XYZ file of C-alpha atoms in Angstrom:
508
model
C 0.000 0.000 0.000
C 3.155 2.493 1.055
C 4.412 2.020 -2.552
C 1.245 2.460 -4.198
C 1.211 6.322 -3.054
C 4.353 7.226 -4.225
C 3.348 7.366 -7.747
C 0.554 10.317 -8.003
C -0.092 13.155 -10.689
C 1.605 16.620 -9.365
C -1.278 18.396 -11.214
C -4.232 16.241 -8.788
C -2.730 16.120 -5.624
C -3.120 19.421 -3.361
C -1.151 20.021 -0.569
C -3.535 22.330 0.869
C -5.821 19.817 1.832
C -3.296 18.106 4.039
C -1.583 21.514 5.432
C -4.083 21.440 8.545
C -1.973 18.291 9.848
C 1.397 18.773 8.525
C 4.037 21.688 8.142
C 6.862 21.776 5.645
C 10.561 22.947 6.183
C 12.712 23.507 3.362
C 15.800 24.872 3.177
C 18.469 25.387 -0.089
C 21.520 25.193 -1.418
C 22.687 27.157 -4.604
C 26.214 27.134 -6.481
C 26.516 29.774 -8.571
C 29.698 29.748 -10.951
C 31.618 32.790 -10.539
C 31.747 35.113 -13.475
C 35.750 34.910 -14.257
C 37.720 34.283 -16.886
C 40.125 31.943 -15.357
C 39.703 29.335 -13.150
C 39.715 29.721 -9.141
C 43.310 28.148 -8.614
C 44.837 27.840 -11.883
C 45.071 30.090 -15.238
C 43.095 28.228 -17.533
C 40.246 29.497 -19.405
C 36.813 29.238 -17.645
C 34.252 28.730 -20.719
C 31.552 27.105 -21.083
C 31.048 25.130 -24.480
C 34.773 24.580 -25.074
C 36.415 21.650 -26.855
C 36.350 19.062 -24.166
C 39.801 18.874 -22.089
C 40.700 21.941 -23.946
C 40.257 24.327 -21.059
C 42.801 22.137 -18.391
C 45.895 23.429 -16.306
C 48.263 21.137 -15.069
C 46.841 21.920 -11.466
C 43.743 20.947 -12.748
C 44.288 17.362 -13.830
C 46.352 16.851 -10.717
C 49.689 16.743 -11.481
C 51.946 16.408 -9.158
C 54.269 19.507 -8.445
C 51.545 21.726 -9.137
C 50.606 24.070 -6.882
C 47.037 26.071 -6.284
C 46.861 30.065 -6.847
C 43.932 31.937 -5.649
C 41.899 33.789 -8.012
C 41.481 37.760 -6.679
C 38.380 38.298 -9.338
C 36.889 35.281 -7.258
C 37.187 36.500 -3.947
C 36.050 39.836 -4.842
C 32.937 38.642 -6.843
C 32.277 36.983 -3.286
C 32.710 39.599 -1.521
C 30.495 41.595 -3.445
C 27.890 39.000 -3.185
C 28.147 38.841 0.447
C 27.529 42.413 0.819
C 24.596 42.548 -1.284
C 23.001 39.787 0.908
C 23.905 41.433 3.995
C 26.457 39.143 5.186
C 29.336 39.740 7.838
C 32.229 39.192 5.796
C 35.276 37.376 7.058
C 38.513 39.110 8.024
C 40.635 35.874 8.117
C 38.824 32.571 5.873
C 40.669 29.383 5.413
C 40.486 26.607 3.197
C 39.877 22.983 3.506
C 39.947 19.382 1.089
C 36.754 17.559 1.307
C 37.962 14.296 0.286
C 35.440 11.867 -1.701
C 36.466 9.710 -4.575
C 34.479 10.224 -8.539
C 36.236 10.246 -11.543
C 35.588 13.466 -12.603
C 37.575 14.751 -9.363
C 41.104 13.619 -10.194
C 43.193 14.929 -6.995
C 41.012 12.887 -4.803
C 39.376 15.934 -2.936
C 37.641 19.417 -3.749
C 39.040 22.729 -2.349
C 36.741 24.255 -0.339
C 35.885 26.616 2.868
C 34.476 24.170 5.468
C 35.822 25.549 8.785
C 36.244 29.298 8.175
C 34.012 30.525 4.809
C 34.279 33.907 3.279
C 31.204 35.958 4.813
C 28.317 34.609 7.493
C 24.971 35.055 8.351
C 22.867 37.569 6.355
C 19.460 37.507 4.485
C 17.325 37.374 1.365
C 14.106 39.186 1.529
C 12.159 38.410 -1.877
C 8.363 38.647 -2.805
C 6.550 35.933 -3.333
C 3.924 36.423 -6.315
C 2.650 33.801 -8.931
C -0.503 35.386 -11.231
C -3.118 33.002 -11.038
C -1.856 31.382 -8.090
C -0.615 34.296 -5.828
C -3.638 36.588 -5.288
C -1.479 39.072 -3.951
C 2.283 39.469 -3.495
C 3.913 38.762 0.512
C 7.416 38.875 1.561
C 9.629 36.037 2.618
C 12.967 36.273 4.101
C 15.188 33.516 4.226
C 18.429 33.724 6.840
C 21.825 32.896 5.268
C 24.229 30.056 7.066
C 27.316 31.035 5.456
C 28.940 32.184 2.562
C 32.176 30.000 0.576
C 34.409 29.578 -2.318
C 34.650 26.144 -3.373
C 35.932 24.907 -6.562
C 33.417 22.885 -9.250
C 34.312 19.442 -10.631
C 34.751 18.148 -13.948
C 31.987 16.287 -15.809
C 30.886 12.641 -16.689
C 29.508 11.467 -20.165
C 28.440 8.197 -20.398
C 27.910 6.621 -23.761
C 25.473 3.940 -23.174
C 26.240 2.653 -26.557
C 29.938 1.928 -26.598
C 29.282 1.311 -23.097
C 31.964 3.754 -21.390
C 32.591 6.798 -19.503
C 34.391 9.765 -20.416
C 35.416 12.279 -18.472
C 35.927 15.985 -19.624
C 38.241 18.380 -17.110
C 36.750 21.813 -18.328
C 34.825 22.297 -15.378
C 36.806 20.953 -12.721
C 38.365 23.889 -11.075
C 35.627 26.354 -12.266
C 35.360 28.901 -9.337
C 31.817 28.212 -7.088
C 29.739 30.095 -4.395
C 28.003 28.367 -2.216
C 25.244 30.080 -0.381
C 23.679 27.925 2.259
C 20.378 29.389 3.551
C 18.659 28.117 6.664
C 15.838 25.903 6.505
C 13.084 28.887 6.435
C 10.947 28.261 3.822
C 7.708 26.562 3.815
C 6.531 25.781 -0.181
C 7.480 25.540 -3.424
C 7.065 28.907 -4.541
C 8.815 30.591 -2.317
C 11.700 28.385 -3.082
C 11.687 29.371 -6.772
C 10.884 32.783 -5.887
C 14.171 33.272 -3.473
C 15.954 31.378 -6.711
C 14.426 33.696 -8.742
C 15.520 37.159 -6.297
C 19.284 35.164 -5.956
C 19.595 35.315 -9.852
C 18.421 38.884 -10.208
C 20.691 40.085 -7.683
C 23.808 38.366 -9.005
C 23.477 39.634 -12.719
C 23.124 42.762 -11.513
C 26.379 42.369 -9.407
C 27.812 40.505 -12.281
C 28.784 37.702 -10.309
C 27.023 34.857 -12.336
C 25.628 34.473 -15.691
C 22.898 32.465 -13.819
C 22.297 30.689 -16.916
C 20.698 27.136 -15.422
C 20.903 25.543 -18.406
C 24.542 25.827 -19.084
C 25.085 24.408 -15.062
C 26.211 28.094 -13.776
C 23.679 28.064 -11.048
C 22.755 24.458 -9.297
C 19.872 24.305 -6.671
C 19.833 21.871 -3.748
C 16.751 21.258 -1.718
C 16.705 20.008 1.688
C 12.752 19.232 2.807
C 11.541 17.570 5.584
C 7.714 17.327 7.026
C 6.650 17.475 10.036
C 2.880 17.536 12.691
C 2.797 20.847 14.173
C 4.154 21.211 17.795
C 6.073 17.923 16.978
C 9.920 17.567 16.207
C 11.245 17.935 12.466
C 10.993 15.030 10.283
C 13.727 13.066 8.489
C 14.849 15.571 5.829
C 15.525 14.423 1.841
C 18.018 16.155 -0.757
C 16.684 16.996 -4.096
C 20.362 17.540 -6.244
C 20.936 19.370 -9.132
C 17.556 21.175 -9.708
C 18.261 22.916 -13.316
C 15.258 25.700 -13.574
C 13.420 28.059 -11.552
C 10.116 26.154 -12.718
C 11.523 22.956 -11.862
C 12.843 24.048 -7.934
C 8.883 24.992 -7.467
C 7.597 21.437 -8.971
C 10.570 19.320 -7.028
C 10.194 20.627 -4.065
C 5.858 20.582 -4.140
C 6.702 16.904 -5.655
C 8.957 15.843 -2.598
C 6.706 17.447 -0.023
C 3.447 15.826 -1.263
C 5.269 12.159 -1.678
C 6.665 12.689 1.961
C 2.696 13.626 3.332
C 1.506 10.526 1.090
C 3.894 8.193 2.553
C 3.399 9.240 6.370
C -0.340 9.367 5.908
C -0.270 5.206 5.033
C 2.205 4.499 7.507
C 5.775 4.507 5.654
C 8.575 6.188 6.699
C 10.838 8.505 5.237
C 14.473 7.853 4.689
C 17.664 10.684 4.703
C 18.507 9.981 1.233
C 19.559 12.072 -1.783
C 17.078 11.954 -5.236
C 17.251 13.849 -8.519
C 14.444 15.717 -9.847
C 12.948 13.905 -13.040
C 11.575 16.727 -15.240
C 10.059 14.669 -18.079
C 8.397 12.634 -15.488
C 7.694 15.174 -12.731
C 9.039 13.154 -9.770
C 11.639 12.736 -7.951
C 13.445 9.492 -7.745
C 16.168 8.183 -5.361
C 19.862 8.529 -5.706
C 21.593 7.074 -2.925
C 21.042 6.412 0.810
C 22.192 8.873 3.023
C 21.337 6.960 6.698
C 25.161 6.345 7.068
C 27.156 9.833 7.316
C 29.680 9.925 4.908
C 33.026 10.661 6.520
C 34.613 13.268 3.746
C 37.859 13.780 6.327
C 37.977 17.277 5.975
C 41.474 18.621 6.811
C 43.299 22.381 6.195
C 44.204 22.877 2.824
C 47.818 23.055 3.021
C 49.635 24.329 -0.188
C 46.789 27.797 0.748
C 47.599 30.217 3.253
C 44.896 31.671 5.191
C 42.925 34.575 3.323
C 43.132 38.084 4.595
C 40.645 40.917 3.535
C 40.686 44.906 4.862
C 37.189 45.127 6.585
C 37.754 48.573 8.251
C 39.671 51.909 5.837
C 42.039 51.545 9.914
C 42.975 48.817 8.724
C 45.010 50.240 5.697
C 49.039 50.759 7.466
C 48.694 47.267 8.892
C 47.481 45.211 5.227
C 49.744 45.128 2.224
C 49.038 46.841 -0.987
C 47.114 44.127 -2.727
C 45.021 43.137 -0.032
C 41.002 43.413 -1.290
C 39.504 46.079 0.363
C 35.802 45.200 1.471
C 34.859 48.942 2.176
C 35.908 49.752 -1.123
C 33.596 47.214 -2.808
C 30.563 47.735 -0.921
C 31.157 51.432 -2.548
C 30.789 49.731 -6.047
C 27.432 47.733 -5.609
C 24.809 48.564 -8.457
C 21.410 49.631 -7.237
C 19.712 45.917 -6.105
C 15.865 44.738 -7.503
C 13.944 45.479 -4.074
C 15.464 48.938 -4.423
C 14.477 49.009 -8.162
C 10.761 47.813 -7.236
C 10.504 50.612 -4.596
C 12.359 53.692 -6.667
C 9.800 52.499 -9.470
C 6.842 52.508 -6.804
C 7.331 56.091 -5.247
C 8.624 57.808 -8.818
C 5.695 56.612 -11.060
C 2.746 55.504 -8.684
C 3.203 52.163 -9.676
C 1.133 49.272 -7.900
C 3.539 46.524 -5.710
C 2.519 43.638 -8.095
C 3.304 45.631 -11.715
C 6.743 46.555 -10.235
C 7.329 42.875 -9.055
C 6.239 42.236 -12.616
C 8.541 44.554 -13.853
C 11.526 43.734 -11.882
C 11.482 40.128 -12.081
C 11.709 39.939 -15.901
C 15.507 41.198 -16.680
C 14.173 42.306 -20.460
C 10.476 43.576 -19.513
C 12.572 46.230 -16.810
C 15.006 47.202 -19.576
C 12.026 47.863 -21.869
C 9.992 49.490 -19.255
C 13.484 51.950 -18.093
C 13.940 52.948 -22.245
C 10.364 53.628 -22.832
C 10.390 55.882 -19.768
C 13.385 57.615 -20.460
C 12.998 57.847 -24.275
C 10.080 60.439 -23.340
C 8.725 61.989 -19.884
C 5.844 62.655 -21.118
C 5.098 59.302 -21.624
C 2.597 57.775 -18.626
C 5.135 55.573 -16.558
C 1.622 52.989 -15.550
C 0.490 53.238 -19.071
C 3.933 52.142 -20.135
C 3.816 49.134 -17.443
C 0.440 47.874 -18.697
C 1.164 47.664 -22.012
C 3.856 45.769 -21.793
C 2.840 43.292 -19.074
C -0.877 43.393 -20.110
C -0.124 43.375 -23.942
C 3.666 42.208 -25.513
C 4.302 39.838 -22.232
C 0.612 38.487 -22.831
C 1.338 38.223 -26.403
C 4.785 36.528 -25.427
C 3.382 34.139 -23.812
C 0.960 32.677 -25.869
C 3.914 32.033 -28.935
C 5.456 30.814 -26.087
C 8.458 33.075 -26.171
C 11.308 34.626 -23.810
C 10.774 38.149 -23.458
C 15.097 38.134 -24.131
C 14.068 36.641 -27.683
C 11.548 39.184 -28.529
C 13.111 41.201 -31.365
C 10.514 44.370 -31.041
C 12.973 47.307 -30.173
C 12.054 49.678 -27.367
C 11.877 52.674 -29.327
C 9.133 50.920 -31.440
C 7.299 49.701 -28.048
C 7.804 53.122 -27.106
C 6.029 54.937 -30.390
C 3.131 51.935 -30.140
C 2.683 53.399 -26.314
C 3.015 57.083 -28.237
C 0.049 56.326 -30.539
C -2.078 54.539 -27.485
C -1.482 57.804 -25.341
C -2.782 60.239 -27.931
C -5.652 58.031 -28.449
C -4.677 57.468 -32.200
C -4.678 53.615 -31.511
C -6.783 51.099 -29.191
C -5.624 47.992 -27.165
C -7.435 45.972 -30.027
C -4.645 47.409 -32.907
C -1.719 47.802 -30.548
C -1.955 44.114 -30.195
C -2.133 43.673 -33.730
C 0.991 45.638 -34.521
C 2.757 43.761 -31.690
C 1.783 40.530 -33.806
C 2.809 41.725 -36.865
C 6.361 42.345 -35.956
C 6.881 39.578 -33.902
C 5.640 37.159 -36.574
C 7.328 38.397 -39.131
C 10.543 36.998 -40.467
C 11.100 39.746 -42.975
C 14.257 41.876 -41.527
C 13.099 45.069 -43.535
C 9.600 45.059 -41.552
C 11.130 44.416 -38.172
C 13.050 47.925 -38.617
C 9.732 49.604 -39.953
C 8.122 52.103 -37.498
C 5.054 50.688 -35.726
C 3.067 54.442 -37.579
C 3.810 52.851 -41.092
C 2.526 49.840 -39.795
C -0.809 51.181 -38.405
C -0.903 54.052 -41.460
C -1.124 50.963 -44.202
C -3.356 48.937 -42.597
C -6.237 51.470 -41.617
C -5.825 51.209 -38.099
C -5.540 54.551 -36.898
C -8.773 55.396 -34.608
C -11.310 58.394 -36.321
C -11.875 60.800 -33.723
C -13.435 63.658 -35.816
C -16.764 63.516 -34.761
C -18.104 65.876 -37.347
C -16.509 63.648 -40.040
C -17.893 60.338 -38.254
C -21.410 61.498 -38.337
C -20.921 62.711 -42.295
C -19.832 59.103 -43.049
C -23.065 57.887 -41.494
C -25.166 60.712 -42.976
C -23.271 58.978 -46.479
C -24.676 55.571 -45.686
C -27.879 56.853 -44.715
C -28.610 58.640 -47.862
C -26.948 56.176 -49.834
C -28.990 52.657 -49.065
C -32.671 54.261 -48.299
C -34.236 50.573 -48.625
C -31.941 49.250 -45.988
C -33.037 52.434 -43.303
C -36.685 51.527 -44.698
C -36.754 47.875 -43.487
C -34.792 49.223 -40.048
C -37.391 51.400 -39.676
C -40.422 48.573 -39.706
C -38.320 46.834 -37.464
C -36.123 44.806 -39.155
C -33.093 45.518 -36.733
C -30.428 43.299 -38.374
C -30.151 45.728 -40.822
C -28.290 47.869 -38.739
C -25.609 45.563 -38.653
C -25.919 45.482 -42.666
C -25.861 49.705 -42.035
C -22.426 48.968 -39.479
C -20.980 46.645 -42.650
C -20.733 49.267 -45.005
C -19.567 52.059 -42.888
C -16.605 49.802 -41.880
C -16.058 49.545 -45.493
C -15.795 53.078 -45.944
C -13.404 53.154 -43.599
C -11.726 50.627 -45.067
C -11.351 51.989 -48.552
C -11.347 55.838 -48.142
C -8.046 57.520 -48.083
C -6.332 58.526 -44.521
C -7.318 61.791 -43.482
């Protein structure tokens, strides 16, 4: 019977039935790839895509003689992180092997900060708001453990055909962070929406690509269930969650198979499982219920690593010591301070500038239009684009990044809307015209040439209106006859031809 439950459609179970009896606890795990070009203790290139084994140091393969040499960039991309975040950053941070044996990890162990990380403590507060699910947005924070620079392991391929392994050293050495944030959250959207905040704030700080699908930014889940007023349950590991989407669905997966298999008297075992995206479950890895001893020791051939926290500091630290003061001084303005600078400057509601924000493109979009003109309406600028080209989007199933419509034609369809020269109904239509078209010369046409050969401009001469009725009138007496006795479809025959006037008349 225990078994039998395991296996259930995501889309027909809800949770919320079950949340009187039982509480979730989730916390995560994200490596993010540090934005360098070399790699954290060796020169070689750090690119993804590259010939395989054509991005390798000696250090890297572990050869012996060859010695580890820290990365600055990397340290000070941390830094900045940890600042952003709110973390106490470390004056003194050490580093340590964590010994475990794959193939793809040829010295035997992964550098790492174990006992002494880079920054602690900290938090990420991020809104939480899903249309159609979220009615309205709320606020989570989520407290960050610690902070560390760890370096990323080379890759298996395994070619079930000619049955063997291969193993391909571009990675291994690729600079990580590791954030480790306490066990705070309660659902699945709130863990995609922290992922979701983490990513914003690291492109902005140009830490990370945060590109999922090229690996630069790996989610861990930790969830456990538990009766309220009882003591946590027996926590699982989802590994290696690869999209924002898919941390939401894992995690709502894991938590509704744990409920299941309480509820008809199974148990749940500390074990590590991968999230299966073209089956929508989770499935196990490995057994966890014996602790796996990874004898961490001091890394030896790395001396401890010194920043400047305070400018007092400055007579007692060599020259090329990084100075954390002077970084803070270089962060970029971060999305919750975009959302509220957008708020109190154009009137804008909390869910259109978590709308805004969220969607790197949309903001750019939204921060042209505005700028290209002030006299453009900031909120009518907003709704169009989240009401009209991200609806629009959406339905061809598109990335607002692969939308080809420029902002300064966006901005001259908002132009047209504002002096009431256009409605919704034709906006939308020129937004589909230039997004369906493959023809390079019409994607650089103005959105006016557009609307000016089509007909599409609105008529609001009323004088001229009503002498284009009078026309029709005059012109089709037997049709006004037969209205008259109460035929009233014909004034939908009357409606026809006006429209067709329209239609064929020259612009005026």
């Amino acid at each position: 019977m225990v078994k039998s439950v395991i296996h259930f459609n995501l889309s027909t179970f809800s949770i919320s039935t079950r949340r009187t009896k039982w509480k979730s606890v989730i916390g995560l795990e994200v490596h993010a790839q540090l934005n360098t070009k070399s790699k954290l203790f060796s020169g070689a290139r750090a690119t993804f895509g590259a010939a395989p084994n054509s991005c390798v140091a000696l250090f890297d393969a572990s050869i012996p003689g060859t010695l580890p040499v820290l990365n600055k960039n990397a340290v000070e991309l941390g830094v900045r992180t940890a600042l952003a975040l709110g973390c106490s950053v470390s004056a003194v941070s050490m580093f340590d092997r964590k010994h475990y044996f794959y193939a793809d990890l040829p010295n035997g162990y992964q550098i790492t900060q174990q006992r002494a990380p880079l920054a602690r403590g900290g938090a990420l507060s991020f809104p939480v708001f899903v249309p159609g699910v979220t009615k309205t947005p709320y606020y989570k924070t989520a407290r960050l453990h610690q902070l560390q620079l760890e370096q990323d392991s080379g890759k298996s391929l395994h070619d079930p055909v000619e049955r063997k392994s291969l193993v391909d050293l571009n990675r291994a050495g690729i600079p990580l962070m590791e954030l480790v944030f306490e066990p705070d959250l309660e659902t699945g959207e709130e863990a995609a929406a922290l992922v979701k905040e983490l990513m914003l704030i690291l492109t902005r700080l140009q830490s990370c690509t945060c590109r999922m699908e090229d690996g630069a930014l790996r989610v861990d889940a930790n969830i456990s269930v538990h009766k309220e007023n009882t003591p946590l349950g027996t926590r699982t590991e989802v590994k290696n969650i690869g999209s924002v989407r898919a941390v939401a669905q894992a995690v709502d997966y894991e938590i509704q198979r744990q409920i299941a298999m309480l509820d008809n008297g199974g148990k749940i075992h500390n074990e590590t499982r991968a999230w299966d995206a073209a089956a929508k479950a989770t499935v196990a890895m490995r057994d966890k219920e014996v602790v796996q001893d990874y004898r961490f020791m001091p890394e030896p051939n790395l001396p401890p690593l010194h920043l400047r926290l305070h400018e007092a500091d400055g007579a007692q630290m060599e020259a090329d010591v990084i100075d954390v003061p002077k970084l803070g001084q270089t962060l970029p303005e971060l999305p919750e301070q975009t959302r509220q600078r957008i708020i109190e400057m154009h009137q804008l509601s909390s869910t259109i500038a978590i709308t805004l924000v969220n969607d790197i493109t949309l903001y750019e979009h939204f921060r042209a239009i505005t700028e290209q003109s002030s006299g453009r309406s900031a909120k009518l600028v907003a709704n169009f684009l989240i009401n009209e080209l991200l609806a629009i989007l959406n339905r061809n199933k598109l990335d607002t990044a692969d939308c080809r419509v420029t902002s300064t034609q966006l901005g001259t369809i908002v132009d047209m809307l504002q002096e009431n020269q256009l409605n919704a109904q034709y906006a939308r239509r020129v937004l589909q015209e230039l997004l369906a078209s493959e023809d390079e010369r019409l994607l650089q046409l103005c959105p006016r040439e557009i609307v000016t050969t089509n007909r599409w401009f609105l008529i609001t001469d009323e004088a001229h209106i009503r002498q284009q009725c009078e026309d029709v009138i005059n012109r089709h007496p037997k049709l006004v006859d037969k209205y008259r006795k109460g035929k009233e479809k014909m004034l939908y025959a009357l409606a026809d031809l006006y429209i067709y006037i329209i239609a064929t008349e020259p612009p005026i």
